[in-house]
Short mmCIF file of C-alpha atoms in Angstrom, two decimals:
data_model
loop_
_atom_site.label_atom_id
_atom_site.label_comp_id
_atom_site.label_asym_id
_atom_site.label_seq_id
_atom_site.Cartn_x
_atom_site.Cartn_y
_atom_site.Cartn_z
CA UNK A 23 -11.24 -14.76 2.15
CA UNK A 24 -11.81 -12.62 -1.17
CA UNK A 25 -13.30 -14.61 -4.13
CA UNK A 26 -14.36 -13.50 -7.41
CA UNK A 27 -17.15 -15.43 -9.32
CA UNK A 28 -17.80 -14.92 -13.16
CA UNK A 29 -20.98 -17.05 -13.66
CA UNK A 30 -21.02 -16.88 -17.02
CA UNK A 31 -18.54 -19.47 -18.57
CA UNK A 32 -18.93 -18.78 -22.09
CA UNK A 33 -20.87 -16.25 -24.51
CA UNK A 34 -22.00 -16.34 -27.84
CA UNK A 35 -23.02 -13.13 -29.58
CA UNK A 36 -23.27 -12.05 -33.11
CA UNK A 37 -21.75 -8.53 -34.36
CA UNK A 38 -23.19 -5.22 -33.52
CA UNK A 39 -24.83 -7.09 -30.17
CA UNK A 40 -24.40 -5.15 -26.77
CA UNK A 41 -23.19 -8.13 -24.18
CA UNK A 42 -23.03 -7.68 -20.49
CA UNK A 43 -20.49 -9.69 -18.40
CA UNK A 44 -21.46 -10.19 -15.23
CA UNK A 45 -18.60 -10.17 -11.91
CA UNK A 46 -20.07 -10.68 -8.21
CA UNK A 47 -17.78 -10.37 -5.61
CA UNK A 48 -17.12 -11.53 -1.84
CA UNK A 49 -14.63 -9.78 0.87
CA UNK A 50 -14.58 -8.57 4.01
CA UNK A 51 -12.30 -5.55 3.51
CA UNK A 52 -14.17 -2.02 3.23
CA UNK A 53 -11.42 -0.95 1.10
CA UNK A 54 -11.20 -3.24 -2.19
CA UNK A 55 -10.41 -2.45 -5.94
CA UNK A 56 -11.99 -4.16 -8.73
CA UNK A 57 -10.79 -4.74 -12.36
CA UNK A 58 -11.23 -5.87 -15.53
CA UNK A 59 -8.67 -7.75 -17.70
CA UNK A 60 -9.40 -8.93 -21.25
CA UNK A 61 -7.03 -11.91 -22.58
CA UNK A 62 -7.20 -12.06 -26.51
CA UNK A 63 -6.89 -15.72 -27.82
CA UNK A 64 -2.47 -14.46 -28.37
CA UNK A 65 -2.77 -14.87 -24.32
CA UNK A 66 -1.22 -11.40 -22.94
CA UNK A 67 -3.30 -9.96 -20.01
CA UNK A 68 -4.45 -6.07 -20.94
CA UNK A 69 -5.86 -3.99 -18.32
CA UNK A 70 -9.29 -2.17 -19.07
CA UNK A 71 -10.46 -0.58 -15.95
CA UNK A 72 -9.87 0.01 -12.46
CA UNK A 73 -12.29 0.96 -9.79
CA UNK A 74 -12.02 1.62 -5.83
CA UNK A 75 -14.39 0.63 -3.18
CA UNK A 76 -15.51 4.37 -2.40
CA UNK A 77 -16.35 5.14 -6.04
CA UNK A 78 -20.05 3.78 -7.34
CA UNK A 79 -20.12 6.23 -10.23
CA UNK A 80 -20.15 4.38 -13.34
CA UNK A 81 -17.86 4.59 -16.05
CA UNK A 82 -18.01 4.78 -19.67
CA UNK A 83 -14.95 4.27 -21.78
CA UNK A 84 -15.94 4.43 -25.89
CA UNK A 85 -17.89 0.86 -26.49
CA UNK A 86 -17.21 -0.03 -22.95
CA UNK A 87 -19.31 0.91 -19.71
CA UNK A 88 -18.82 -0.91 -16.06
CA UNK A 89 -22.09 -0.90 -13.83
CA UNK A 90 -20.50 -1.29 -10.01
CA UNK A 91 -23.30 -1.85 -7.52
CA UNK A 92 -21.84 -2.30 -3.49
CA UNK A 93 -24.79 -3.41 -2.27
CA UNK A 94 -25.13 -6.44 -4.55
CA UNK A 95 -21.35 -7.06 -4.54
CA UNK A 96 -20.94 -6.63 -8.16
CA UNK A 97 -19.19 -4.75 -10.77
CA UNK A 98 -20.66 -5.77 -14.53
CA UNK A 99 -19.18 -5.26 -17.96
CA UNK A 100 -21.07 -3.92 -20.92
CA UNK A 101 -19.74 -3.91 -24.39
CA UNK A 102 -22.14 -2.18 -26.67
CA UNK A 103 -22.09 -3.33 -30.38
CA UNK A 104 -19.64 -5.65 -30.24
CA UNK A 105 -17.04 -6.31 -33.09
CA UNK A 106 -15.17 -9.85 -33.76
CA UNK A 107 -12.46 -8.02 -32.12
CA UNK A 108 -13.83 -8.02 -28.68
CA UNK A 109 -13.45 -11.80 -28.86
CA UNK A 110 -11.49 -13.19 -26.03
CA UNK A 111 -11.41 -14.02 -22.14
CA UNK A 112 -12.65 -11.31 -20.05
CA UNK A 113 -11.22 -11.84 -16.51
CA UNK A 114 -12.84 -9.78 -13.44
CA UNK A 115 -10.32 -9.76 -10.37
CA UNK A 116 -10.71 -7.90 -6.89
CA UNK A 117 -7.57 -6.97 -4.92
CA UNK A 118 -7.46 -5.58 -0.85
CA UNK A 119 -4.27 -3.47 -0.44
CA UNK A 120 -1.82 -5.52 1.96
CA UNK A 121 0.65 -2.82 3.36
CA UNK A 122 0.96 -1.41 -0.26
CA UNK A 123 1.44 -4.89 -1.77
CA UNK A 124 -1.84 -5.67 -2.96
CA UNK A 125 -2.41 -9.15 -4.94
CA UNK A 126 -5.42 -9.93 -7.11
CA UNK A 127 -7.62 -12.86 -6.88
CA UNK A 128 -9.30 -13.59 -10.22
CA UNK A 129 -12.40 -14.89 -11.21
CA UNK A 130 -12.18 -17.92 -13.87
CA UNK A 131 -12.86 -15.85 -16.49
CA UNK A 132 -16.11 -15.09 -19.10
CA UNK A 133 -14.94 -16.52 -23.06
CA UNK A 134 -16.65 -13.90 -25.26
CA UNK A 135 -17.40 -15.00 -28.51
CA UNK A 136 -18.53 -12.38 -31.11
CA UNK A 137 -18.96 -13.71 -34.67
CA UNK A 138 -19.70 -11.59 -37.98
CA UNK B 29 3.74 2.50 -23.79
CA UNK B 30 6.38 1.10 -22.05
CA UNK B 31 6.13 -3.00 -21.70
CA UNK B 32 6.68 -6.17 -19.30
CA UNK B 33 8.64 -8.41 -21.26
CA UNK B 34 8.98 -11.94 -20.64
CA UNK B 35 11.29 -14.54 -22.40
CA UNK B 36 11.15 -16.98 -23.49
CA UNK B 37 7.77 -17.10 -24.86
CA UNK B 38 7.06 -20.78 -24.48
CA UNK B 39 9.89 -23.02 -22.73
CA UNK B 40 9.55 -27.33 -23.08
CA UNK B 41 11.27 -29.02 -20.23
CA UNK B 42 11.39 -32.38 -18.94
CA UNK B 43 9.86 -33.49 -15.15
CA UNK B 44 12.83 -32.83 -12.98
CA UNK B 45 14.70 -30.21 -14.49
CA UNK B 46 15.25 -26.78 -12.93
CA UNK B 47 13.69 -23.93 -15.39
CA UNK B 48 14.22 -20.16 -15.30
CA UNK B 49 11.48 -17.93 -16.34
CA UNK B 50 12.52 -14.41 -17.40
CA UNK B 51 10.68 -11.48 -16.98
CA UNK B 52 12.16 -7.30 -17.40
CA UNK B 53 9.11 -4.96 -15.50
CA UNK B 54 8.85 -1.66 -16.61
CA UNK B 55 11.68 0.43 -15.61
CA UNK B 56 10.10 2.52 -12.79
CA UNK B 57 7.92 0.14 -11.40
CA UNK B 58 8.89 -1.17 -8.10
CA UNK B 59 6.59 -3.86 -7.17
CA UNK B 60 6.95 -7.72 -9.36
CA UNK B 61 4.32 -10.23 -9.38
CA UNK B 62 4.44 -13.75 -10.56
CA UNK B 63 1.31 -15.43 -11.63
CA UNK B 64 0.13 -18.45 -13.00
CA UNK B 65 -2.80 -20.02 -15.26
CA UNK B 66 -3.24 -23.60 -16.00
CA UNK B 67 -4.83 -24.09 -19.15
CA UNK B 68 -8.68 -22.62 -19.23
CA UNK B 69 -8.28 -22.15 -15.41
CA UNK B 70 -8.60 -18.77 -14.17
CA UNK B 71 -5.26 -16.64 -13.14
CA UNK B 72 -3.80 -17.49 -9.88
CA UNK B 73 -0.96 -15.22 -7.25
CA UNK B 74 1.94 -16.51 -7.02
CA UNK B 75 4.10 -14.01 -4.97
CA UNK B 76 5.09 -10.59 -4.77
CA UNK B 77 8.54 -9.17 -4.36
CA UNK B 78 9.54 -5.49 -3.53
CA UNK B 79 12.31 -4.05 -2.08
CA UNK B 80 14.72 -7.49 -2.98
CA UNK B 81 12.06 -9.57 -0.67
CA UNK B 82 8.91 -11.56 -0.94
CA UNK B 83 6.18 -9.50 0.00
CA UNK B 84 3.31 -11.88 0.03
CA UNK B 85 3.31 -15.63 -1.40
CA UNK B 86 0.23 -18.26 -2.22
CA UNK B 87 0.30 -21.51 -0.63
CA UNK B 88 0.91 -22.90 -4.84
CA UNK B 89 4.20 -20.83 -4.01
CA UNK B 90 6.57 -23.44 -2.38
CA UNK B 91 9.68 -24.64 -1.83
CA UNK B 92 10.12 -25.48 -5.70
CA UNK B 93 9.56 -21.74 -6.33
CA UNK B 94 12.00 -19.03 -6.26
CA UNK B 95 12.22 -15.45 -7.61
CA UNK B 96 15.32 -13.16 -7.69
CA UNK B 97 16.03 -9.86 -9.41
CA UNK B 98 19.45 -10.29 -9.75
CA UNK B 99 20.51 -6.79 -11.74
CA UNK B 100 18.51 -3.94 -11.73
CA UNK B 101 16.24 -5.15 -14.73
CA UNK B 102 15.61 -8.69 -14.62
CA UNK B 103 12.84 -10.97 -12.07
CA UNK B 104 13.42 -14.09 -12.70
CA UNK B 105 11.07 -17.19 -11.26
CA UNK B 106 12.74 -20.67 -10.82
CA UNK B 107 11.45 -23.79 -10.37
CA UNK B 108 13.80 -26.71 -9.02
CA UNK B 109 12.65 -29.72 -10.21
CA UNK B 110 9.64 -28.94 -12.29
CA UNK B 111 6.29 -31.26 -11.93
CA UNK B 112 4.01 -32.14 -14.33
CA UNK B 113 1.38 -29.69 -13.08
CA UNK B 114 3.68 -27.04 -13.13
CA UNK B 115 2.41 -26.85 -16.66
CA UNK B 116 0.65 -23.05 -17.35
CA UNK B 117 1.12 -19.88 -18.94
CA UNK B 118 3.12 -17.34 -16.24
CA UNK B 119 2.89 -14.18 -16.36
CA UNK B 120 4.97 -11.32 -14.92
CA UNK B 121 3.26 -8.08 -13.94
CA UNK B 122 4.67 -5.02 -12.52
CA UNK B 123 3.27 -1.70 -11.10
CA UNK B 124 4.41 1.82 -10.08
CA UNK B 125 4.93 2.97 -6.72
CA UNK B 126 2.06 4.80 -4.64
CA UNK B 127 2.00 8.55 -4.53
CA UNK B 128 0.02 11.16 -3.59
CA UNK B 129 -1.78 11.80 -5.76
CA UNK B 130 -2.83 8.56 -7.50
CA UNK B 131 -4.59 5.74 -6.55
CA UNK B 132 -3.14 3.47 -3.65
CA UNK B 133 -3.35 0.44 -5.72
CA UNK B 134 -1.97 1.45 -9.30
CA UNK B 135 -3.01 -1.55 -11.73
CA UNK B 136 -0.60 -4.36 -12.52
CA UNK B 137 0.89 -4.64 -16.02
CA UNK B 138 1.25 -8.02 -16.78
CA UNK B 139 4.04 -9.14 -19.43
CA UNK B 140 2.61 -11.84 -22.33
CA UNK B 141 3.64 -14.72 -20.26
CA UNK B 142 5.72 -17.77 -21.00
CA UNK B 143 4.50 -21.04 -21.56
CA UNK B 144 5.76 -23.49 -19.75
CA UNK B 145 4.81 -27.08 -20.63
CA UNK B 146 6.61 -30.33 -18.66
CA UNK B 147 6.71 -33.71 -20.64
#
């Protein structure tokens, strides 16, 4: 069984603050993906990032950087200098490919607060 | 960017009736998803359709549940004879086909969801 656990329920951070998000992860497939969703308070579900089992490198995308470490089962979320903007639900979810028709299981989900 | 759109954006229905939930992928995309989030719970599978059959269900996905594309643009999800806890936010999410050269599991773009609340 896959499961997804986002131990942090809710964070508080002021403007300008880097915040990590943490995401550990359980599954017994070799191949996985991992992802990131963010879910501003208007409710729609964006996609940030991606990553396969095979690939450790880490990524960097503007304010955003994803730390994936195998061997500790997790794949963390750093924003750097956050902005009110980043406020919302920040959803980790790991999916194992099924015959092409891969499903996600999500973790409940880190609240991100960033005040001015 | 080309969008998963979902109507109607928040639906009211009394315990018993039979709702339909609306949802129009992204033209090329292939694969439909149905999923489900209870308020401040975390985002739960519901099913997955390709090729004009389910793919993969969740247990949540039963009897009261059914999805149909009925034209070549519309996934619908239906619920019989809706139950309280059949209250949450579903969403609709599609994703392109696997090629080549991209990545086996292409991500899911999810619509905005509908709201569906049962008095």
């Amino acid at each position: 069984a896959q499961k997804v656990t986002q131990a942090q329920t809710e964070i508080s951070v002021v403007e300008k603050e880097d915040v990590t998000l943490d995401c550990v992860y359980e599954t017994r497939d070799t191949t996985y993906y991992l992802f990131w969703y963010k879910q501003p308070p208007s409710g729609e579900l964006v996609f940030l990032i991606r990553r396969n089992s095979f690939d450790e490198q880490n990524e960097i995308s503007g304010r955003y950087s994803w730390n994936f470490q195998k061997s500790t089962s997790s794949f963390n979320f750093t924003i750097t200098a956050s902005q009110v903007v980043d406020s919302a639900v920040y959803f980790c979810a790991l999916s194992r490919p099924q015959g092409g028709y891969s499903t996600l299981t999500f973790g409940k989900g880190t609240m991100l607060l960033v005040s001015p | 960017e080309p969008e998963v759109t979902q109507t109607p954006s928040h639906q009211v229905t009394q315990m018993g009736q039979e709702v339909i939930l609306r949802c129009v992928p992204i033209s090329n995309h292939l694969y439909f998803y149905w999923y489900r989030q209870i308020l401040g719970q975390k985002v739960e599978f519901l099913v997955s359709f390709y090729n004009n059959e389910i793919s993969e269900k969740s247990e949540i996905f039963d009897d009261q549940f059914s999805v149909e594309r009925p034209d070549g643009s519309n996934f619908t999800l239906k619920i019989r004879s809706t139950k309280l806890e059949d209250s949450a936010m579903y969403f609709c999410a599609s994703r392109t086909p696997p090629d080549g050269t991209s990545s086996y599991n292409s991500p899911l773009h999810f619509g905005n969801g509908t709201r569906l609340t049962v008095t």
